[in-house]
mmCIF file of C-alpha atoms in Angstrom:
data_model
loop_
_atom_site.group_PDB
_atom_site.id
_atom_site.type_symbol
_atom_site.label_atom_id
_atom_site.label_comp_id
_atom_site.label_asym_id
_atom_site.label_seq_id
_atom_site.Cartn_x
_atom_site.Cartn_y
_atom_site.Cartn_z
ATOM 1 C CA UNK A 1 12.646 11.316 -4.633
ATOM 2 C CA UNK A 2 12.314 8.955 -2.259
ATOM 3 C CA UNK A 3 10.444 5.899 -2.193
ATOM 4 C CA UNK A 4 6.816 4.980 0.350
ATOM 5 C CA UNK A 5 7.600 1.567 0.985
ATOM 6 C CA UNK A 6 5.106 -1.123 3.360
ATOM 7 C CA UNK A 7 5.218 -4.138 4.844
ATOM 8 C CA UNK A 8 1.581 -5.178 3.973
ATOM 9 C CA UNK A 9 1.995 -5.603 -0.169
ATOM 10 C CA UNK A 10 5.439 -7.025 -2.349
ATOM 11 C CA UNK A 11 7.279 -4.476 -2.640
ATOM 12 C CA UNK A 12 8.922 -4.573 -6.293
ATOM 13 C CA UNK A 13 4.971 -3.719 -7.078
ATOM 14 C CA UNK A 14 4.892 -0.646 -5.558
ATOM 15 C CA UNK A 15 7.778 -0.520 -7.075
ATOM 16 C CA UNK A 16 6.180 -0.828 -10.381
ATOM 17 C CA UNK A 17 3.706 1.537 -8.738
ATOM 18 C CA UNK A 18 5.584 4.472 -7.694
ATOM 19 C CA UNK A 19 7.400 4.305 -10.755
ATOM 20 C CA UNK A 20 4.865 4.270 -12.689
ATOM 21 C CA UNK A 21 3.599 7.223 -11.582
ATOM 22 C CA UNK A 22 6.329 8.480 -12.088
ATOM 23 C CA UNK A 23 6.140 8.474 -15.631
ATOM 24 C CA UNK A 24 2.478 9.627 -15.624
ATOM 25 C CA UNK A 25 3.665 12.561 -14.180
ATOM 26 C CA UNK A 26 6.830 12.891 -16.675
ATOM 27 C CA UNK A 27 9.663 12.836 -14.014
ATOM 28 C CA UNK A 28 10.966 10.532 -15.722
ATOM 29 C CA UNK A 29 8.937 11.966 -19.285
ATOM 30 C CA UNK A 30 7.992 9.624 -22.712
ATOM 31 C CA UNK A 31 11.186 9.052 -24.549
ATOM 32 C CA UNK A 32 12.763 9.670 -21.570
ATOM 33 C CA UNK A 33 16.088 7.384 -21.094
ATOM 34 C CA UNK A 34 14.708 5.538 -17.700
ATOM 35 C CA UNK A 35 17.543 5.234 -15.003
ATOM 36 C CA UNK A 36 19.623 1.282 -14.573
ATOM 37 C CA UNK A 37 18.195 -0.960 -12.306
ATOM 38 C CA UNK A 38 21.482 -0.691 -9.910
ATOM 39 C CA UNK A 39 20.866 3.354 -9.912
ATOM 40 C CA UNK A 40 16.889 2.962 -9.085
ATOM 41 C CA UNK A 41 17.864 -0.478 -6.557
ATOM 42 C CA UNK A 42 20.029 2.023 -4.388
ATOM 43 C CA UNK A 43 17.094 4.728 -4.408
ATOM 44 C CA UNK A 44 15.582 2.600 -3.327
ATOM 45 C CA UNK A 45 17.093 0.522 -0.009
ATOM 46 C CA UNK A 46 16.488 -2.692 -2.277
ATOM 47 C CA UNK A 47 18.000 -5.264 -3.919
ATOM 48 C CA UNK A 48 19.165 -5.010 -7.254
ATOM 49 C CA UNK A 49 16.154 -8.258 -8.242
ATOM 50 C CA UNK A 50 12.931 -6.374 -6.928
ATOM 51 C CA UNK A 51 13.917 -3.724 -7.964
ATOM 52 C CA UNK A 52 14.215 -5.786 -11.675
ATOM 53 C CA UNK A 53 11.163 -7.508 -10.767
ATOM 54 C CA UNK A 54 9.076 -4.097 -10.128
ATOM 55 C CA UNK A 55 11.185 -2.718 -13.896
ATOM 56 C CA UNK A 56 10.144 -6.089 -15.540
ATOM 57 C CA UNK A 57 6.047 -5.302 -14.985
ATOM 58 C CA UNK A 58 6.768 -1.256 -16.131
ATOM 59 C CA UNK A 59 7.847 -3.804 -19.614
ATOM 60 C CA UNK A 60 4.426 -6.035 -19.793
ATOM 61 C CA UNK A 61 2.614 -2.868 -19.011
ATOM 62 C CA UNK A 62 4.213 -1.591 -22.103
ATOM 63 C CA UNK A 63 5.809 1.850 -19.714
ATOM 64 C CA UNK A 64 9.137 0.876 -21.089
ATOM 65 C CA UNK A 65 10.699 -0.621 -23.291
ATOM 66 C CA UNK A 66 14.254 -2.081 -23.285
ATOM 67 C CA UNK A 67 17.453 -1.865 -25.849
ATOM 68 C CA UNK A 68 20.222 -4.242 -25.330
ATOM 69 C CA UNK A 69 22.518 -1.545 -25.987
ATOM 70 C CA UNK A 70 20.582 1.546 -25.027
ATOM 71 C CA UNK A 71 19.453 0.635 -21.841
ATOM 72 C CA UNK A 72 15.025 0.845 -21.301
ATOM 73 C CA UNK A 73 13.378 4.328 -22.576
ATOM 74 C CA UNK A 74 9.433 5.396 -21.028
ATOM 75 C CA UNK A 75 7.176 4.423 -24.046
ATOM 76 C CA UNK A 76 6.060 7.592 -26.093
ATOM 77 C CA UNK A 77 2.900 5.645 -26.590
ATOM 78 C CA UNK A 78 -0.094 8.171 -25.393
ATOM 79 C CA UNK A 79 -2.572 5.560 -25.687
ATOM 80 C CA UNK A 80 -0.214 3.776 -22.918
ATOM 81 C CA UNK A 81 -0.058 6.481 -21.010
ATOM 82 C CA UNK A 82 -4.295 7.316 -21.254
ATOM 83 C CA UNK A 83 -5.078 3.532 -20.368
ATOM 84 C CA UNK A 84 -1.827 3.904 -17.317
ATOM 85 C CA UNK A 85 -4.002 7.489 -16.205
ATOM 86 C CA UNK A 86 -7.554 6.421 -16.818
ATOM 87 C CA UNK A 87 -6.267 3.023 -14.333
ATOM 88 C CA UNK A 88 -5.716 5.015 -11.742
ATOM 89 C CA UNK A 89 -8.404 7.098 -11.696
ATOM 90 C CA UNK A 90 -10.673 4.572 -11.651
ATOM 91 C CA UNK A 91 -8.512 2.996 -8.383
ATOM 92 C CA UNK A 92 -8.382 6.783 -6.738
ATOM 93 C CA UNK A 93 -12.190 6.673 -7.338
ATOM 94 C CA UNK A 94 -12.932 3.568 -5.849
ATOM 95 C CA UNK A 95 -11.146 4.412 -2.710
ATOM 96 C CA UNK A 96 -12.843 7.178 -1.509
ATOM 97 C CA UNK A 97 -15.632 5.435 -2.306
ATOM 98 C CA UNK A 98 -15.432 2.611 -0.190
ATOM 99 C CA UNK A 99 -13.564 5.200 2.303
ATOM 100 C CA UNK A 100 -17.014 7.073 2.703
ATOM 101 C CA UNK A 101 -18.608 4.238 2.775
ATOM 102 C CA UNK A 102 -16.840 3.524 5.700
ATOM 103 C CA UNK A 103 -17.565 6.192 7.194
ATOM 104 C CA UNK A 104 -21.650 5.613 6.587
ATOM 105 C CA UNK A 105 -22.145 7.694 3.908
ATOM 106 C CA UNK A 106 -23.978 5.887 0.423
ATOM 107 C CA UNK A 107 -21.703 6.552 -3.197
ATOM 108 C CA UNK A 108 -24.874 9.055 -4.343
ATOM 109 C CA UNK A 109 -23.446 11.365 -1.280
ATOM 110 C CA UNK A 110 -20.432 11.031 -1.734
ATOM 111 C CA UNK A 111 -20.324 11.869 -5.024
ATOM 112 C CA UNK A 112 -22.566 15.169 -3.704
ATOM 113 C CA UNK A 113 -20.086 15.954 -1.600
ATOM 114 C CA UNK A 114 -17.243 15.218 -4.163
ATOM 115 C CA UNK A 115 -19.571 17.984 -6.650
ATOM 116 C CA UNK A 116 -19.613 20.611 -3.352
ATOM 117 C CA UNK A 117 -16.069 20.516 -3.283
ATOM 118 C CA UNK A 118 -15.249 21.006 -6.436
ATOM 119 C CA UNK A 119 -17.978 23.462 -6.024
ATOM 120 C CA UNK A 120 -15.830 25.468 -4.208
ATOM 121 C CA UNK A 121 -12.745 25.298 -5.228
ATOM 122 C CA UNK A 122 -12.951 26.696 -8.314
#
């Protein structure tokens, strides 16, 4: 799986966000062993220190835990995963409303458009 990195934001932060999404989408399921720093750094084409910083953020967020002998594992704490899912959904929703505002729509109009699209898809 390819990492999509942009120069406008810190790379370690982008890596952390993309790894979080991989956890939420099941690429790295709860309780599974997480790839090594070197493997992930090689896959992303970044320095291992940069990847280490991204993984440290995942640990801070409670998404992975480190065991000295077993490496990193993905959390099985559903509350942590649900909180992340809600936070990312909120950010996506806010981006949607922000982009619609740039196009000249009010929040109510944007919400109506989203509701109409939902009805059309069902």
